[in-house]
Short mmCIF file of C-alpha atoms and ligand atoms in Angstrom, two decimals:
data_model
loop_
_atom_site.label_atom_id
_atom_site.label_comp_id
_atom_site.label_asym_id
_atom_site.label_seq_id
_atom_site.Cartn_x
_atom_site.Cartn_y
_atom_site.Cartn_z
CA MET A 64 132.16 37.95 -40.02
CA ARG A 65 133.21 40.70 -42.79
CA ASN A 66 132.92 43.22 -40.93
CA ASN A 67 134.34 41.46 -37.78
CA LEU A 68 136.97 40.46 -39.24
CA GLN A 69 137.97 44.42 -40.96
CA VAL A 70 137.72 45.43 -37.26
CA ARG A 71 139.96 42.85 -36.06
CA ASN A 72 142.05 43.46 -38.98
CA LEU A 73 142.03 47.25 -38.59
CA LYS A 74 142.78 46.96 -34.75
CA GLU A 75 145.14 43.80 -34.25
CA PRO A 76 148.33 45.27 -35.92
CA GLU A 77 148.16 48.63 -33.75
CA GLN A 78 147.52 46.68 -30.23
CA GLY A 79 151.14 45.22 -29.89
CA PRO A 80 152.85 48.76 -30.05
CA GLU A 81 150.39 50.18 -27.57
CA LYS A 82 151.04 47.74 -25.40
CA GLU A 83 154.39 48.20 -24.98
CA LYS A 84 154.01 52.19 -25.28
CA LYS A 85 152.08 51.49 -21.86
CA TRP A 86 155.08 49.79 -20.39
CA ILE A 87 157.56 52.32 -21.38
CA ILE A 88 155.39 54.94 -19.74
CA THR A 89 154.83 53.36 -16.72
CA ILE A 90 158.24 52.24 -16.14
CA CYS A 91 159.42 55.78 -16.84
CA LEU A 92 157.06 56.71 -14.19
CA ILE A 93 158.76 54.20 -11.74
CA PHE A 94 161.70 55.41 -12.43
CA LEU A 95 160.69 59.15 -11.94
CA VAL A 96 159.39 58.47 -8.68
CA LEU A 97 162.44 56.37 -7.41
CA PHE A 98 164.51 59.27 -8.70
CA LEU A 99 162.58 62.17 -6.67
CA GLY A 100 162.43 59.75 -3.45
CA ILE A 101 166.27 59.42 -3.52
CA LYS A 102 166.57 63.07 -4.42
CA VAL A 103 164.63 64.05 -1.36
CA LEU A 104 166.99 61.40 0.75
CA VAL A 105 169.75 62.97 -0.12
CA ALA A 106 168.85 66.24 0.32
CA ALA A 107 167.21 65.35 3.85
CA PHE A 108 170.65 63.90 4.34
CA LEU A 109 172.42 66.72 3.38
CA ASN A 110 170.54 68.98 5.98
CA ALA A 111 171.33 66.70 8.82
CA VAL A 112 175.38 66.70 8.49
CA PRO A 113 176.56 69.33 10.60
CA GLU A 114 178.06 72.53 9.10
CA GLY A 115 181.75 72.36 8.50
CA PHE A 116 181.47 68.33 7.85
CA PHE A 117 182.79 68.41 4.45
CA SER A 118 185.29 71.19 4.88
CA LEU A 119 186.78 68.83 7.31
CA LYS A 120 186.83 65.72 5.70
CA ALA A 121 187.93 67.27 2.71
CA SER A 122 191.56 68.42 4.84
CA ILE A 123 191.97 64.77 6.13
CA ALA A 124 193.97 63.76 3.08
CA PRO A 125 196.87 62.64 1.81
CA VAL A 126 195.81 59.77 -0.35
CA ARG A 127 198.21 57.34 -1.13
CA THR A 128 197.94 55.36 -4.36
CA ASN A 129 200.82 52.70 -4.02
CA SER A 130 204.68 52.83 -2.67
CA ASN A 131 206.04 53.60 -6.23
CA THR A 132 203.73 56.45 -6.83
CA PRO A 133 203.92 60.06 -5.37
CA GLU A 134 201.60 60.69 -2.78
CA LEU A 135 198.43 62.21 -4.01
CA THR A 136 196.84 65.26 -2.17
CA LEU A 137 193.64 66.76 -1.68
CA SER A 138 193.69 70.34 -0.62
CA PRO A 139 191.20 72.40 1.44
CA LYS A 140 189.91 74.87 -0.91
CA VAL A 141 190.48 77.38 -3.54
CA VAL A 142 193.51 78.36 -5.20
CA GLU A 143 192.71 81.63 -6.97
CA ASN A 144 191.04 84.34 -4.89
CA LYS A 145 191.26 87.11 -7.10
CA ASN A 146 188.66 88.89 -5.77
CA TYR A 147 189.84 88.66 -2.01
CA HIS A 148 188.62 91.97 0.03
CA TRP A 149 191.59 93.48 2.30
CA LEU A 150 190.40 95.20 5.01
CA ALA A 151 191.95 97.48 7.85
CA LEU A 152 191.57 96.34 11.71
CA PRO A 153 189.09 98.59 13.45
CA SER A 154 190.57 101.05 16.51
CA VAL A 155 187.93 99.46 18.96
CA ALA A 156 187.08 95.85 20.09
CA PRO A 157 183.55 94.99 20.23
CA ALA A 158 182.39 93.83 24.23
CA PRO A 159 179.78 91.77 25.65
CA VAL A 160 176.70 93.70 26.81
CA ASP A 161 177.65 92.72 30.59
CA ASN A 162 180.92 93.56 30.42
CA PRO A 163 180.98 97.21 28.61
CA THR A 164 184.66 98.47 28.33
CA THR A 165 185.26 101.40 30.69
CA ALA A 166 188.79 103.66 31.45
CA GLU A 167 188.21 102.32 34.97
CA LYS A 168 187.90 98.91 34.50
CA VAL A 169 190.68 98.87 31.98
CA ARG A 170 192.95 100.43 34.56
CA LEU A 171 192.04 98.07 37.26
CA GLY A 172 192.66 95.29 34.85
CA LYS A 173 196.14 96.41 33.76
CA MET A 174 196.97 96.33 37.31
CA LEU A 175 195.78 92.77 37.41
CA PHE A 176 197.44 91.88 34.59
CA PHE A 177 201.05 92.76 35.49
CA ASP A 178 200.45 91.51 39.27
CA LYS A 179 202.77 88.72 40.38
CA ASN A 180 201.24 88.01 43.68
CA LEU A 181 198.31 86.37 41.82
CA SER A 182 200.57 83.24 41.25
CA ALA A 183 201.08 80.56 43.76
CA ASP A 184 204.84 81.25 44.72
CA ARG A 185 204.18 85.44 43.38
CA SER A 186 206.51 85.24 40.95
CA LEU A 187 204.38 85.25 38.01
CA ALA A 188 202.16 87.88 36.11
CA CYS A 189 200.06 87.41 33.40
CA GLU A 190 202.50 89.49 31.82
CA SER A 191 205.48 87.39 32.34
CA CYS A 192 204.44 85.03 29.93
CA HIS A 193 202.69 87.91 27.59
CA LYS A 194 205.31 90.46 27.26
CA LEU A 195 203.05 93.25 26.27
CA TYR A 196 206.06 95.08 24.57
CA GLU A 197 209.51 93.46 24.71
CA PHE A 198 208.22 90.16 23.02
CA ALA A 199 204.66 91.71 20.88
CA GLY A 200 202.38 90.40 23.79
CA ALA A 201 204.28 86.61 23.87
CA ASP A 202 207.58 85.53 25.43
CA GLY A 203 209.97 84.75 22.97
CA LYS A 204 210.24 80.92 24.27
CA PRO A 205 209.23 78.02 22.51
CA VAL A 206 206.90 76.73 25.13
CA ALA A 207 205.64 78.88 28.36
CA THR A 208 207.82 78.41 31.80
CA GLY A 209 205.46 78.39 34.82
CA ILE A 210 206.17 78.67 38.61
CA ASN A 211 208.80 76.36 39.70
CA LYS A 212 210.49 76.82 36.21
CA GLN A 213 207.77 74.22 34.97
CA GLN A 214 207.83 73.59 31.03
CA GLY A 215 204.47 74.03 29.03
CA SER A 216 203.64 71.96 26.47
CA ARG A 217 202.69 75.18 24.52
CA ASN A 218 203.69 78.05 23.19
CA SER A 219 202.75 81.60 24.11
CA PRO A 220 200.48 83.17 22.10
CA THR A 221 200.49 87.10 21.63
CA VAL A 222 197.69 89.11 23.72
CA TRP A 223 197.45 92.11 21.06
CA ASN A 224 194.13 92.19 19.20
CA THR A 225 192.80 88.64 20.95
CA ALA A 226 189.88 91.00 21.20
CA PHE A 227 188.97 90.30 17.73
CA GLN A 228 188.91 86.50 18.20
CA ARG A 229 185.85 84.55 19.05
CA ARG A 230 187.89 81.68 20.05
CA LEU A 231 190.84 81.37 22.27
CA PHE A 232 193.81 79.00 22.88
CA TRP A 233 195.47 77.21 20.03
CA ASP A 234 192.96 74.65 20.27
CA GLY A 235 190.01 77.70 20.64
CA ARG A 236 188.06 76.09 23.88
CA ALA A 237 187.57 79.44 25.29
CA GLN A 238 184.94 81.48 23.86
CA SER A 239 185.48 84.76 25.65
CA LEU A 240 188.25 86.76 27.10
CA GLU A 241 186.50 86.52 30.34
CA GLU A 242 186.37 82.79 30.12
CA GLN A 243 189.86 82.57 28.97
CA SER A 244 191.06 84.73 31.76
CA LEU A 245 190.63 82.43 34.85
CA GLN A 246 192.15 79.47 33.34
CA PRO A 247 196.03 80.74 33.92
CA PHE A 248 195.52 81.28 37.54
CA THR A 249 194.74 77.54 38.84
CA ASN A 250 196.89 76.15 35.63
CA PRO A 251 199.19 74.12 37.59
CA VAL A 252 202.14 74.41 34.66
CA GLU A 253 201.00 78.26 34.85
CA MET A 254 200.20 80.26 37.86
CA GLY A 255 199.77 77.12 40.05
CA MET A 256 196.90 78.76 42.38
CA ALA A 257 194.97 76.37 44.26
CA SER A 258 191.79 77.65 43.56
CA LEU A 259 189.94 80.71 42.20
CA GLU A 260 188.78 81.87 45.96
CA GLN A 261 192.47 81.69 46.82
CA VAL A 262 193.08 84.43 43.69
CA VAL A 263 190.29 86.61 45.16
CA LEU A 264 192.18 86.54 48.89
CA ARG A 265 195.40 87.82 47.13
CA VAL A 266 193.58 90.54 45.49
CA GLN A 267 191.71 91.76 49.03
CA GLU A 268 194.61 91.53 50.67
CA GLN A 269 195.93 94.30 48.81
CA PRO A 270 194.37 97.62 49.88
CA LYS A 271 195.52 99.32 46.70
CA TYR A 272 192.51 97.41 44.98
CA LEU A 273 189.72 98.54 47.08
CA ALA A 274 189.86 102.05 46.14
CA ALA A 275 190.47 100.48 42.11
CA PHE A 276 187.29 98.17 42.09
CA LYS A 277 185.05 100.96 43.52
CA ARG A 278 185.82 102.98 40.98
CA ALA A 279 185.49 100.29 38.11
CA PHE A 280 182.22 98.79 39.75
CA ALA A 281 180.71 101.73 41.58
CA GLU A 282 178.37 100.22 43.85
CA GLU A 283 178.88 96.99 43.90
CA HIS A 284 182.43 96.71 44.18
CA ASP A 285 183.11 93.39 46.50
CA ILE A 286 186.20 91.61 45.21
CA THR A 287 185.09 88.52 42.97
CA ILE A 288 186.52 86.36 40.69
CA GLU A 289 183.90 87.52 37.79
CA LYS A 290 184.88 91.34 38.52
CA ILE A 291 188.39 90.22 38.08
CA ALA A 292 187.82 88.18 35.15
CA GLN A 293 185.66 91.42 33.58
CA ALA A 294 188.74 93.73 34.27
CA ILE A 295 191.13 92.05 32.86
CA ALA A 296 189.09 91.17 29.87
CA SER A 297 188.31 94.78 29.71
CA PHE A 298 192.21 95.62 29.73
CA GLU A 299 192.81 92.96 27.01
CA ARG A 300 190.33 95.02 24.77
CA THR A 301 192.48 97.73 24.48
CA LEU A 302 195.57 95.68 23.11
CA ILE A 303 195.02 96.63 19.80
CA THR A 304 197.46 97.05 17.03
CA ASN A 305 196.03 98.71 13.41
CA ASP A 306 199.06 100.94 12.92
CA SER A 307 200.81 98.20 10.39
CA PRO A 308 201.91 99.13 7.08
CA TYR A 309 199.10 96.85 5.83
CA ASP A 310 196.43 98.94 7.69
CA ASP A 311 198.43 102.47 6.36
CA PHE A 312 197.96 100.63 2.76
CA VAL A 313 194.47 99.48 3.13
CA ARG A 314 193.40 102.84 4.31
CA GLY A 315 194.89 104.36 1.26
CA LYS A 316 198.37 105.32 1.73
CA LYS A 317 199.68 103.55 -1.70
CA THR A 318 203.36 103.82 -0.74
CA ALA A 319 203.23 101.79 2.37
CA LEU A 320 204.08 98.61 1.15
CA SER A 321 207.36 97.97 -0.89
CA GLN A 322 207.20 95.99 -4.08
CA GLN A 323 208.09 92.94 -2.40
CA GLN A 324 205.00 93.25 0.08
CA LEU A 325 202.93 93.66 -2.77
CA ASN A 326 203.76 90.60 -4.31
CA GLY A 327 203.27 88.78 -1.35
CA MET A 328 199.81 90.20 -0.77
CA ALA A 329 199.09 88.80 -4.10
CA LEU A 330 200.34 85.58 -3.66
CA PHE A 331 198.91 85.14 0.11
CA ALA A 332 195.68 85.32 -1.51
CA LYS A 333 196.33 83.31 -4.45
CA THR A 334 197.91 80.54 -3.35
CA GLY A 335 195.03 80.54 -0.55
CA CYS A 336 196.25 81.40 2.77
CA VAL A 337 193.23 83.44 2.99
CA HIS A 338 191.29 80.62 3.03
CA CYS A 339 191.77 80.08 6.58
CA HIS A 340 193.55 83.27 7.53
CA PHE A 341 191.09 85.76 6.34
CA GLY A 342 189.28 89.09 7.39
CA PRO A 343 190.68 91.95 9.42
CA ASN A 344 192.45 89.70 11.94
CA PHE A 345 193.95 87.25 9.65
CA SER A 346 191.72 84.59 10.98
CA ALA A 347 188.58 82.41 10.40
CA ALA A 348 188.22 82.38 14.50
CA SER A 349 187.53 86.20 14.35
CA VAL A 350 184.44 88.21 15.38
CA PHE A 351 184.40 89.31 11.63
CA ASP A 352 183.16 85.89 11.07
CA SER A 353 181.02 83.27 12.22
CA GLY A 354 182.01 80.40 10.17
CA LEU A 355 184.57 77.17 11.00
CA ALA A 356 186.93 78.65 13.45
CA PHE A 357 189.04 75.03 13.32
CA ARG A 358 191.24 73.72 10.83
CA ILE A 359 193.01 70.33 10.73
CA PHE A 360 196.82 70.75 10.89
CA PRO A 361 198.64 69.00 9.29
CA ALA A 362 195.96 68.49 6.93
CA ASN A 363 198.74 66.75 4.21
CA SER A 364 201.84 65.26 5.23
CA SER A 365 204.68 66.50 3.55
CA ARG A 366 208.55 66.31 4.02
CA LEU A 367 208.22 69.33 6.40
CA VAL A 368 205.62 67.49 8.36
CA LYS A 369 207.86 64.61 8.52
CA LYS A 370 210.79 66.44 9.06
CA TYR A 371 209.43 68.45 12.55
CA GLY A 372 207.28 65.40 13.52
CA LEU A 373 204.22 67.51 13.26
CA SER A 374 201.92 64.45 12.53
CA PRO A 375 200.50 63.95 15.86
CA SER A 376 199.98 60.60 17.26
CA LYS A 377 196.43 59.02 18.18
CA ASP A 378 195.97 60.96 21.78
CA GLN A 379 196.90 64.53 20.66
CA ASN A 380 194.91 67.61 18.83
CA THR A 381 195.03 67.37 15.09
CA VAL A 382 192.28 70.43 14.83
CA TRP A 383 193.44 73.67 15.67
CA ARG A 384 191.82 77.30 16.06
CA VAL A 385 192.90 79.33 12.95
CA PRO A 386 195.20 81.98 14.54
CA SER A 387 195.09 85.51 13.88
CA LEU A 388 198.64 86.44 11.90
CA ARG A 389 198.92 89.89 13.24
CA ASN A 390 202.33 91.21 14.59
CA VAL A 391 203.11 87.35 13.35
CA ALA A 392 206.54 88.04 12.61
CA LEU A 393 207.42 89.51 16.33
CA THR A 394 205.94 86.65 18.12
CA GLY A 395 208.37 83.50 17.13
CA PRO A 396 209.04 80.79 17.74
CA TRP A 397 206.07 79.50 15.80
CA LEU A 398 203.29 76.90 16.29
CA HIS A 399 201.40 75.64 18.77
CA ASN A 400 204.54 73.70 19.97
CA GLY A 401 206.75 76.55 19.31
CA LEU A 402 209.00 74.34 17.31
CA ILE A 403 209.62 76.56 14.24
CA LYS A 404 212.34 79.48 14.75
CA GLU A 405 212.30 80.65 11.53
CA LEU A 406 209.05 82.41 9.51
CA SER A 407 210.07 81.31 6.35
CA GLU A 408 210.07 77.79 7.12
CA VAL A 409 206.66 78.13 9.00
CA VAL A 410 205.37 79.57 5.40
CA ARG A 411 207.14 76.64 3.73
CA ILE A 412 205.14 74.29 6.40
CA MET A 413 201.75 76.16 5.71
CA ALA A 414 202.01 75.82 2.01
CA GLN A 415 202.79 72.26 2.11
CA ALA A 416 200.52 70.94 5.03
CA GLN A 417 197.86 73.22 4.51
CA LEU A 418 197.52 73.76 1.14
CA GLY A 419 199.07 70.41 -0.59
CA ARG A 420 201.93 72.80 -2.15
CA SER A 421 204.69 69.99 -2.12
CA HIS A 422 203.84 67.28 -4.48
CA SER A 423 204.59 66.63 -8.01
CA ARG A 424 200.58 67.37 -7.90
CA ALA A 425 198.22 68.51 -5.89
CA PHE A 426 194.02 68.14 -6.02
CA ILE A 427 192.78 71.27 -5.30
CA TRP A 428 188.73 70.44 -4.29
CA SER A 429 186.47 73.55 -3.48
CA GLY A 430 183.27 71.55 -2.57
CA THR A 431 182.24 71.48 -6.06
CA THR A 432 184.84 71.87 -8.33
CA LEU A 433 188.00 70.21 -8.70
CA ASP A 434 191.56 71.58 -10.10
CA VAL A 435 194.45 69.95 -10.62
CA LEU A 436 197.69 71.89 -9.70
CA GLU A 437 200.87 70.47 -11.28
CA ASN A 438 204.13 71.35 -9.53
CA PRO A 439 202.94 73.45 -6.80
CA ASP A 440 205.95 73.58 -4.83
CA LEU A 441 206.37 77.66 -3.67
CA SER A 442 209.92 78.86 -4.87
CA ASP A 443 212.33 80.32 -2.24
CA ALA A 444 211.87 83.59 -3.69
CA GLN A 445 207.74 83.04 -3.52
CA ILE A 446 208.54 82.44 0.34
CA GLY A 447 210.49 85.01 0.79
CA ASP A 448 207.56 87.62 -0.62
CA ILE A 449 204.93 86.09 1.54
CA VAL A 450 207.12 86.50 4.51
CA ALA A 451 207.81 90.16 3.57
CA PHE A 452 204.21 90.54 3.40
CA LEU A 453 203.65 88.93 6.82
CA GLU A 454 205.91 91.39 8.17
CA SER A 455 203.88 94.11 7.11
CA LEU A 456 201.33 92.88 9.81
CA SER A 457 203.71 94.32 12.76
CA SER A 458 202.61 97.08 14.50
CA LYS A 459 205.16 99.78 13.57
CA LYS A 460 204.95 100.84 17.29
CA LEU A 461 205.65 97.59 18.62
CA SER A 462 208.09 96.69 15.98
CA GLN A 463 210.30 100.17 17.00
CA ILE A 464 210.27 98.99 20.63
CA ARG A 465 211.69 95.73 19.55
CA GLY A 466 214.25 97.88 17.06
CA GLU A 467 213.19 95.79 14.15
C1 HEC B 142 203.28 80.50 32.56
C2 HEC B 142 202.73 81.10 31.53
C3 HEC B 142 201.44 82.07 31.32
C4 HEC B 142 200.71 82.76 32.54
C5 HEC B 142 201.70 83.13 33.36
C6 HEC B 142 199.50 83.44 31.47
N1 HEC B 142 199.87 83.06 30.31
FE1 HEC B 142 198.37 83.69 28.85
N2 HEC B 142 198.49 81.76 27.61
C7 HEC B 142 200.19 81.05 28.16
C8 HEC B 142 200.00 79.54 27.05
C9 HEC B 142 200.95 78.52 26.73
C10 HEC B 142 198.61 80.10 26.07
C11 HEC B 142 198.46 79.26 25.23
C12 HEC B 142 197.66 78.00 25.72
C13 HEC B 142 196.85 77.03 25.04
O1 HEC B 142 196.09 77.26 24.00
O2 HEC B 142 196.34 75.90 25.39
C14 HEC B 142 198.20 81.31 26.61
C15 HEC B 142 196.76 81.91 26.44
C16 HEC B 142 196.24 83.30 26.40
C17 HEC B 142 195.29 84.00 25.72
C18 HEC B 142 194.75 83.37 24.54
C19 HEC B 142 195.60 84.14 23.34
C20 HEC B 142 194.94 83.40 21.90
O3 HEC B 142 195.24 84.13 21.11
O4 HEC B 142 193.97 82.74 22.03
C21 HEC B 142 195.10 84.80 26.26
C22 HEC B 142 194.08 86.18 25.79
C23 HEC B 142 195.63 84.71 27.66
N3 HEC B 142 196.53 83.40 27.49
C24 HEC B 142 195.83 85.95 28.59
C25 HEC B 142 196.56 85.71 29.76
C26 HEC B 142 196.16 86.09 30.95
C27 HEC B 142 195.18 87.28 30.99
C28 HEC B 142 197.10 85.91 32.08
C29 HEC B 142 196.89 85.87 33.39
C30 HEC B 142 195.94 85.77 34.09
C31 HEC B 142 197.51 84.75 31.62
N4 HEC B 142 197.20 84.64 30.18
C32 HEC B 142 198.68 83.93 32.09
C33 HEC B 142 200.99 81.29 28.62
C34 HEC B 142 200.75 81.90 29.73
C1 HEC B 143 193.77 75.07 5.85
C2 HEC B 143 194.17 76.64 6.56
C3 HEC B 143 195.02 76.78 6.46
C4 HEC B 143 195.97 77.56 5.30
C5 HEC B 143 195.02 77.66 4.12
C6 HEC B 143 196.60 77.99 5.68
N1 HEC B 143 196.85 78.33 7.11
FE1 HEC B 143 198.25 78.90 8.57
N2 HEC B 143 197.35 78.11 9.83
C7 HEC B 143 196.28 77.20 10.05
C8 HEC B 143 196.27 76.66 11.62
C9 HEC B 143 195.16 75.84 11.60
C10 HEC B 143 197.24 76.80 12.29
C11 HEC B 143 197.76 76.48 13.43
C12 HEC B 143 198.68 75.76 13.74
C13 HEC B 143 199.16 75.48 14.83
O1 HEC B 143 200.31 75.83 15.38
O2 HEC B 143 198.61 74.21 15.37
C14 HEC B 143 198.09 78.10 11.33
C15 HEC B 143 199.37 78.54 11.62
C16 HEC B 143 199.92 79.75 11.03
C17 HEC B 143 201.08 80.31 11.13
C18 HEC B 143 201.72 80.00 12.73
C19 HEC B 143 201.28 81.26 13.67
C20 HEC B 143 201.99 81.72 14.96
O3 HEC B 143 201.62 82.53 15.81
O4 HEC B 143 202.88 80.86 15.09
C21 HEC B 143 201.41 81.16 10.26
C22 HEC B 143 202.63 82.31 9.70
C23 HEC B 143 200.48 80.80 8.95
N3 HEC B 143 199.94 79.98 9.53
C24 HEC B 143 200.69 81.41 8.12
C25 HEC B 143 199.92 80.95 6.71
C26 HEC B 143 200.44 81.12 5.39
C27 HEC B 143 201.52 82.18 4.83
C28 HEC B 143 199.48 80.66 4.52
C29 HEC B 143 199.43 80.31 2.86
C30 HEC B 143 200.69 79.77 2.20
C31 HEC B 143 198.69 80.12 5.41
N4 HEC B 143 199.00 80.13 6.69
C32 HEC B 143 197.34 78.74 5.39
C33 HEC B 143 195.72 77.36 9.33
C34 HEC B 143 195.90 77.04 7.54
#
């Protein structure tokens, strides 16, 4: 009895806490298992989400609080880019394996590019809307004028340096110069040809092309639409301007840029323009990069976005290929609809719409960090500096021809 009691007395006081301990350990284990399970699920979800999903979402803002408080905007990414690497443009553009660039193909492509017979009423060549020298590869008009003086809905972009873009057209729907070059022929508001077969016939009817195709394609010199596309693309691959003051500076000529242009260059990186306009061709859609080529525009609402009616209605495009900024000072009017006549106004719009710099406060979301920027609007002097920098991206040769 005594022994039993002793044993019981010794054991009993410890039984309560031990039981509790076991419970606590069990609960902890359950939580651990749940936590690991959720983590695995989240990781699996993130893997399944397509690349670029979050950066697109992040630029969808603005977030409105209520009508009395100012609009809060969520800007796409990064404010500071102190370590941005500036690069010059190479002098040779890459070509597809099945269409190596040769001098004869380039010569043939040039003939085709300048040939007005390849439009329905024989009034327009590619060069009519992409005036290589007079308008630095564009046409100086808000929107393109096709056959029968029809007005298109988009601005003619320059063809210079398009060889370095991996997405073409304002909405990036073409993936190579070969693919792009066939679309204008049958576009009813551009060259208006009934079919691509008709284009081949217009080429075949001209004796000068027989010899030119023979020289460019040797044995297999029958005139086909694929070869027409290959020749035009080869010619375009030679339209390169790497003779800008910017290129000179990056290659080591310290005096190539003015003080104001240097200020603008630093601001261009610091304010985040390089988030989208980066690399030697100043475009996220260039061959030097393989990331997301498109961005929502306008990403934020702002005074200027409203002023120019840039917010698209429901059926309109909101996602655009990031354009190159080379020769941009020579290719106005600007934007996909050619609505803006001053480069400074485009920079203001970009700062407001793409970087949220028009509000009393902007939130800069990098994907993992959140910064708050107070009074972020760029001053007129800063806009002037950025414009001066953009002017340094103009080819010296093309500027001279334009007398600028
Ligand atoms: C009537 C005017 C017109 C003619 C003619 C024309 N284009 Fe264009 N071109 C445009 C317009 C407008 C765009 C932009 C269209 C869009 O994005 O939807 C464009 C886009 C392009 C682009 C893409 C540039 C970029 O930055 O993405 C290239 C390259 C091009 N054209 C080459 C040609 C070639 C080659 C021809 C002849 C076969 C030609 N164009 C004929 C008006 C024209
Ligand atoms: C979030 C991405 C993004 C950022 C940041 C951005 N841009 Fe743009 N930029 C675009 C897109 C997309 C377009 C094409 C808009 C359109 O017309 O549809 C564009 C167009 C332009 C154009 C007009 C090009 C032309 O040929 O008409 C200029 C100039 C320009 N940007 C300069 C700048 C400057 C300067 C900054 C910094 C203040 C900047 N961008 C910041 C995406 C961006």
